[in-house]
PDB file of C-alpha atoms in Angstrom:
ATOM      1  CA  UNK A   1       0.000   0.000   0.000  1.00 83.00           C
ATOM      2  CA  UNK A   2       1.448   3.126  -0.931  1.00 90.00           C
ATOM      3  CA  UNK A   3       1.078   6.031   2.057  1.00 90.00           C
ATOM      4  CA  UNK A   4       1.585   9.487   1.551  1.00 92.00           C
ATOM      5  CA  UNK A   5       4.990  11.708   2.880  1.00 91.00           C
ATOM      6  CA  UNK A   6       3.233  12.503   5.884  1.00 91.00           C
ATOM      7  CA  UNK A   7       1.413   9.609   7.009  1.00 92.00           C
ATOM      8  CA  UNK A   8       4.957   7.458   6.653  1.00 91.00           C
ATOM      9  CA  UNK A   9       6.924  10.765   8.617  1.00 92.00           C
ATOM     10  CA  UNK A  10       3.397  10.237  11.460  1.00 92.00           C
ATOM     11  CA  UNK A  11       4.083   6.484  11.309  1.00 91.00           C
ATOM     12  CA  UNK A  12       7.795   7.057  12.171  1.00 88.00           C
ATOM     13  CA  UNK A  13       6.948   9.305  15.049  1.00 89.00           C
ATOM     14  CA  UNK A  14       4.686   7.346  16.767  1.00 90.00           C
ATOM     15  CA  UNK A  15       6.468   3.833  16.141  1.00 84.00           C
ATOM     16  CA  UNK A  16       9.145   6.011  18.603  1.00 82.00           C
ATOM     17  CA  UNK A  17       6.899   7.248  21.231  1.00 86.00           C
ATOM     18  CA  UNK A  18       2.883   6.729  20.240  1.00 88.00           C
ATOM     19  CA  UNK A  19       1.739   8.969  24.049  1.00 89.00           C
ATOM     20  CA  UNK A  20       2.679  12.162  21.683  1.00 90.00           C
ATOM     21  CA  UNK A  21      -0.698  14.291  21.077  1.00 92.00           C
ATOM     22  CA  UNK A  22      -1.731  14.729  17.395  1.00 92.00           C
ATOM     23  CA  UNK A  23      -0.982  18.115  18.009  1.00 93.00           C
ATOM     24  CA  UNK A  24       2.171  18.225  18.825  1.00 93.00           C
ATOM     25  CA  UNK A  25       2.802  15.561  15.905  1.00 92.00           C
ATOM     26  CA  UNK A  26       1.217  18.051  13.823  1.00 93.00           C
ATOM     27  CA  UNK A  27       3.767  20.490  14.724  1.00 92.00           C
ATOM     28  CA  UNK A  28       6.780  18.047  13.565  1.00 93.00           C
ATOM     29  CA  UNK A  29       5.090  17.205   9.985  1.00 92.00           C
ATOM     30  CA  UNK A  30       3.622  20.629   9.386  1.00 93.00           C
ATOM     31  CA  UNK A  31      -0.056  20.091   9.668  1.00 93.00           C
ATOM     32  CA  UNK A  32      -2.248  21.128  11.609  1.00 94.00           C
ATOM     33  CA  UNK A  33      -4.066  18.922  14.553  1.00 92.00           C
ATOM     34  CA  UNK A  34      -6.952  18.275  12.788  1.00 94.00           C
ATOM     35  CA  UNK A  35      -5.533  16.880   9.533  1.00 94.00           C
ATOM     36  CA  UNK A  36      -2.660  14.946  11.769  1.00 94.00           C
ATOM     37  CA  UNK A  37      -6.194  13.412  13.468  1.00 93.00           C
ATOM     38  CA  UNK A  38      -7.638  12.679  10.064  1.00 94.00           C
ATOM     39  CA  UNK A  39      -4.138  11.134   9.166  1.00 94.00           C
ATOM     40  CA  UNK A  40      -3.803   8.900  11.825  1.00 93.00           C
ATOM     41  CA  UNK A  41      -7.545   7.782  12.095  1.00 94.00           C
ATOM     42  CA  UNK A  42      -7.179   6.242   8.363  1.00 94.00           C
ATOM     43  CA  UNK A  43      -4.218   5.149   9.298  1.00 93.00           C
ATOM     44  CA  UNK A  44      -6.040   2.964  11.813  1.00 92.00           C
ATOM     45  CA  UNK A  45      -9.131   2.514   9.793  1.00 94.00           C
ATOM     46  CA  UNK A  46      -6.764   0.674   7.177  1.00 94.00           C
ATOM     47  CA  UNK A  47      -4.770  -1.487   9.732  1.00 91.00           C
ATOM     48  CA  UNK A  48      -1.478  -0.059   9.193  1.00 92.00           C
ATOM     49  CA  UNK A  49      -1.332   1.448  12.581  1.00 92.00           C
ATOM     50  CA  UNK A  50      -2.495  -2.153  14.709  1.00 87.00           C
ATOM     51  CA  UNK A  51      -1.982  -1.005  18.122  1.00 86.00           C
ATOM     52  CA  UNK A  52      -0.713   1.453  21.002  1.00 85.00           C
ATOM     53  CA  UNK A  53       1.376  -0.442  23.410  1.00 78.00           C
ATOM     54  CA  UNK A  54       3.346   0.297  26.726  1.00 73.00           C
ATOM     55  CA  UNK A  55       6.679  -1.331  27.068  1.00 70.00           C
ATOM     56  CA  UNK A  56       6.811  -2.214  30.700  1.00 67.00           C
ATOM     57  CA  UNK A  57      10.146  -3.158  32.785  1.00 67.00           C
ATOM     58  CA  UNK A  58       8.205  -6.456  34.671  1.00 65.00           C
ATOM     59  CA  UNK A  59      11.531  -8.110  36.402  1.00 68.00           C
ATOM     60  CA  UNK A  60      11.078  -4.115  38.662  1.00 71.00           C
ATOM     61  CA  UNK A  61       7.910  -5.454  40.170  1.00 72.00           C
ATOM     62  CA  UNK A  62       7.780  -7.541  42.283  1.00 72.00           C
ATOM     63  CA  UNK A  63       5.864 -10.700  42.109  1.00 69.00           C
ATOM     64  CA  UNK A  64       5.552 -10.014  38.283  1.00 66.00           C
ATOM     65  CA  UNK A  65       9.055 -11.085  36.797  1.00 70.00           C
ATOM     66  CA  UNK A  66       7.923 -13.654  34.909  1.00 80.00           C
ATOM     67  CA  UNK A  67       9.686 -16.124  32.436  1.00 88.00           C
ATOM     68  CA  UNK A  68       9.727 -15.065  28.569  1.00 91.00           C
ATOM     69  CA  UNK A  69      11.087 -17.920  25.984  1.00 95.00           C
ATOM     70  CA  UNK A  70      11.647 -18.556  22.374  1.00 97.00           C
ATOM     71  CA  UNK A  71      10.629 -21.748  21.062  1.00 97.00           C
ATOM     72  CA  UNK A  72      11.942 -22.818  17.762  1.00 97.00           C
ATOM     73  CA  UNK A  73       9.303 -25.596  16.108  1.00 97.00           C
ATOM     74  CA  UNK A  74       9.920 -27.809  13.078  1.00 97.00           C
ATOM     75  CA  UNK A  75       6.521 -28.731  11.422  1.00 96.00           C
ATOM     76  CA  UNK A  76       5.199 -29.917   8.517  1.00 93.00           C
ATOM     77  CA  UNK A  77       3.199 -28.137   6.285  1.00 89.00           C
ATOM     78  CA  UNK A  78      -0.321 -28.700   4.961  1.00 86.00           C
ATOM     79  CA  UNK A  79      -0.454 -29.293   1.374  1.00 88.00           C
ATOM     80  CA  UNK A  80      -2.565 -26.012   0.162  1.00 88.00           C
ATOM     81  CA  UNK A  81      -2.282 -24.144   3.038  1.00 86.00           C
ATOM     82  CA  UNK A  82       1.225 -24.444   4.148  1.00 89.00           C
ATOM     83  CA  UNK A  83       2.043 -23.158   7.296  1.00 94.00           C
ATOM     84  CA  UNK A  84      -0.886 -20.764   7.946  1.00 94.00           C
ATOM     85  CA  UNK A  85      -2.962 -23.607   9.482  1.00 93.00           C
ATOM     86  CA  UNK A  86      -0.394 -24.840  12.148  1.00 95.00           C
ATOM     87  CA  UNK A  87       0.509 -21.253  12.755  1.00 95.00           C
ATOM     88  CA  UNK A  88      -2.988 -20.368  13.750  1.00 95.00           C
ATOM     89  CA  UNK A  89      -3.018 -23.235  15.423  1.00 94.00           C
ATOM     90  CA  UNK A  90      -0.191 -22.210  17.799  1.00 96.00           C
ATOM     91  CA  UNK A  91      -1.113 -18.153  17.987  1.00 95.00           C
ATOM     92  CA  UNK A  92      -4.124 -18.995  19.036  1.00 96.00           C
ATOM     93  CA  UNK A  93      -2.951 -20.165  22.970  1.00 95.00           C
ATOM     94  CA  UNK A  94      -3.286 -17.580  25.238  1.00 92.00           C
ATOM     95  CA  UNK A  95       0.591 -17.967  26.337  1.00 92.00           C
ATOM     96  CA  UNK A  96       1.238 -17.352  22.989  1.00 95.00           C
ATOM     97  CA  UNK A  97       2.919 -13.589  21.929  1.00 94.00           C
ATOM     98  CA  UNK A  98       4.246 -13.797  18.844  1.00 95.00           C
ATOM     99  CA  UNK A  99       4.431 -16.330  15.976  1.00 97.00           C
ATOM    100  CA  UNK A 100       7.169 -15.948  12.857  1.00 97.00           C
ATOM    101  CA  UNK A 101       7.445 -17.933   9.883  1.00 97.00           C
ATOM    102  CA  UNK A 102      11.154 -18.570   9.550  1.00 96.00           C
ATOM    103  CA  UNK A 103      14.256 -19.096   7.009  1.00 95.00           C
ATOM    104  CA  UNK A 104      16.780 -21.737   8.850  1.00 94.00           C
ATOM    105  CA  UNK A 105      16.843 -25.098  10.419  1.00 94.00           C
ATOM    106  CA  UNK A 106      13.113 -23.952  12.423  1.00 96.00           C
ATOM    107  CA  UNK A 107      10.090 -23.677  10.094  1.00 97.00           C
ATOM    108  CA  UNK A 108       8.489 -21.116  12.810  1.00 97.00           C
ATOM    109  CA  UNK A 109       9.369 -19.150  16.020  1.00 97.00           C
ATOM    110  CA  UNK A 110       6.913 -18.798  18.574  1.00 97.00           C
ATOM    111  CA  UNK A 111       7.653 -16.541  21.664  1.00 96.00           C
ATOM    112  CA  UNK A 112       5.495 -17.252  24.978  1.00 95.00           C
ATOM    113  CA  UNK A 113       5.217 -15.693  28.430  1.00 89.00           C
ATOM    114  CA  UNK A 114       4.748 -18.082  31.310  1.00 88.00           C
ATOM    115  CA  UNK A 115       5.235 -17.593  35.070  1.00 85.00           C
ATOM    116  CA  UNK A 116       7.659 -20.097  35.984  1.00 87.00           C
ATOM    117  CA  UNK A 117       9.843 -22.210  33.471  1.00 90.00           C
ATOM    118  CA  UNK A 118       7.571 -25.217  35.029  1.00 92.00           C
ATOM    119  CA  UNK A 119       4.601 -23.768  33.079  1.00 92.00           C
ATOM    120  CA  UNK A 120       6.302 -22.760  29.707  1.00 94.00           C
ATOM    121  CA  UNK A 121       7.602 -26.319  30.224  1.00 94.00           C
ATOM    122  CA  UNK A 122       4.002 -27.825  30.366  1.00 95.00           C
ATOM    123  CA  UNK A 123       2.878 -25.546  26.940  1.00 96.00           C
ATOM    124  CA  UNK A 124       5.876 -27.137  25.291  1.00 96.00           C
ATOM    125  CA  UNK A 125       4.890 -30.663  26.362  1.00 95.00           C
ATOM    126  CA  UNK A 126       1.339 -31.018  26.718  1.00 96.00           C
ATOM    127  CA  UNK A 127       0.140 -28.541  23.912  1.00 96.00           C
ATOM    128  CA  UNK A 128       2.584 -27.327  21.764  1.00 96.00           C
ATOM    129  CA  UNK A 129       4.464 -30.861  21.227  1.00 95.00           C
ATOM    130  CA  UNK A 130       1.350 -32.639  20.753  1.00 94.00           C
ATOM    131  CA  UNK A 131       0.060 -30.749  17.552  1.00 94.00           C
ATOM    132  CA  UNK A 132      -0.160 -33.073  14.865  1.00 90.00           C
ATOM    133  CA  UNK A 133       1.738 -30.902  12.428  1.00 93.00           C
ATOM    134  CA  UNK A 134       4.668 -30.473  15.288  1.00 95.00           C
ATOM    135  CA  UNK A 135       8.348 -32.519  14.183  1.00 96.00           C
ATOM    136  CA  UNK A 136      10.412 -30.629  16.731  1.00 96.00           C
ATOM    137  CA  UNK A 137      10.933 -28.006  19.234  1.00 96.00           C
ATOM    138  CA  UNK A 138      14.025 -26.298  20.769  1.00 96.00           C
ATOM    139  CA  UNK A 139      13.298 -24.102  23.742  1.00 96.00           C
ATOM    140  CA  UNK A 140      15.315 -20.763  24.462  1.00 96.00           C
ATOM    141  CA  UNK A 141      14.620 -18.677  28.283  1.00 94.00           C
ATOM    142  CA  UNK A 142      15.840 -14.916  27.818  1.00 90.00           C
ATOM    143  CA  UNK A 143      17.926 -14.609  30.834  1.00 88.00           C
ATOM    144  CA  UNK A 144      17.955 -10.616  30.713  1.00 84.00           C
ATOM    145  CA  UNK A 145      16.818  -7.987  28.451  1.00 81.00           C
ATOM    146  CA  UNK A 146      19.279  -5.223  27.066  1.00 84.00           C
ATOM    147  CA  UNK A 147      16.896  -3.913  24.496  1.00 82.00           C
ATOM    148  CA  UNK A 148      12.999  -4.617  22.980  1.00 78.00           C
ATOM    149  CA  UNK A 149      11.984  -3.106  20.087  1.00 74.00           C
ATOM    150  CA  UNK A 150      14.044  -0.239  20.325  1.00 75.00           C
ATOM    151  CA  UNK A 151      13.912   0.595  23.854  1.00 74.00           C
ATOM    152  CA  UNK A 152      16.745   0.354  26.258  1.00 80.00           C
ATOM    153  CA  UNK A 153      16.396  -1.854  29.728  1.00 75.00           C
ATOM    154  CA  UNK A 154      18.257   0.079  32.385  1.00 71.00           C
ATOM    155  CA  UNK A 155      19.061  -2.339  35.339  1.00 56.00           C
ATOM    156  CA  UNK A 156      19.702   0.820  37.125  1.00 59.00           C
ATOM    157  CA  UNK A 157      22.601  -1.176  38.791  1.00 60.00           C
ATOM    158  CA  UNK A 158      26.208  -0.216  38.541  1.00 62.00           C
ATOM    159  CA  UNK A 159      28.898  -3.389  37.269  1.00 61.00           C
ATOM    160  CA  UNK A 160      30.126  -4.100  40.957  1.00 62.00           C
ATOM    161  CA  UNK A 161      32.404  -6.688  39.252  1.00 66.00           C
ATOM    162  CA  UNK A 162      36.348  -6.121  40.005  1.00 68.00           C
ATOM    163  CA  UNK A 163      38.736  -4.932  36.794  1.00 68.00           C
ATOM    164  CA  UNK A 164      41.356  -7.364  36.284  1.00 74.00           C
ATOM    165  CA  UNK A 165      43.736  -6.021  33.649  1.00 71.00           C
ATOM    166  CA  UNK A 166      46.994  -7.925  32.852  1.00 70.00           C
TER     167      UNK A 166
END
């Protein structure tokens, strides 16, 4: 779909920080608020512009720190539909976040949210495993985020390791 100067410059703005008023967006595109409104609402209205999210720091509070993993999974694919069936399949568990069709050894990548690496172990082996279409999977646990979709994780913790130089 081919979008106009402005609505790609609005889509760049609020990919970086969406909280910004159409006002003040209007300001950095030269338009007024009105027409950055009208902009963004078809925007929306067309499904370019999905969603407004927060990014949110859970391992700072407490009792929500959660366990996040990647889960490679070999499959085999429908003949007619290829992998569109097994991936709806999978996106449709509520531990699921994100599904990717993938180039490599893994046909897809599926990335889940559990609260203990007991329970993303349990999705693994009593649902995900047991799909029919299912070969393989190779489960990864993110230890520590540095960055997420753009955005910096500040431990807020200074290196208290000791320099050793030679």
């Amino acid at each position: 779909m081919k979008l106009t100067e402005k609505e790609t410059e609005i889509l760049e703005i609020l990919e970086g920080n969406s909280r910004l008023t159409a006002e003040t967006v209007g300001k950095m595109i030269e338009c007024t608020a009105e027409e950055t409104e009208r902009l963004i609402q078809g925007l929306e209205d067309r499904k370019i512009i999905i969603d407004y999210q927060a990014t949110v720091d859970w391992k700072k509070v407490d009792g929500h720190e959660g366990v996040t993993a990647m889960i490679d999974v070999k499959v085999t694919p429908k003949r007619g539909v290829g992998f569109d069936d097994i991936a709806e399949r999978i996106y449709r568990f509520n531990e699921v976040k994100s599904v990717y069709l993938m180039s490599g050894a893994y046909d897809l990548s599926v990335v889940i949210e559990g609260r203990s690496m007991s329970e993303v172990a349990r999705f693994v082996s009593e649902k995900l495993s047991t799909l029919d279409s299912v070969l393989s999977t190779t489960t990864h646990f993110i230890l520590k985020k540095y960055k997420h979709d753009g955005k910096l994780y500040d431990s807020g913790e200074e290196d208290r390791r000791m320099m050793v130089t030679p």
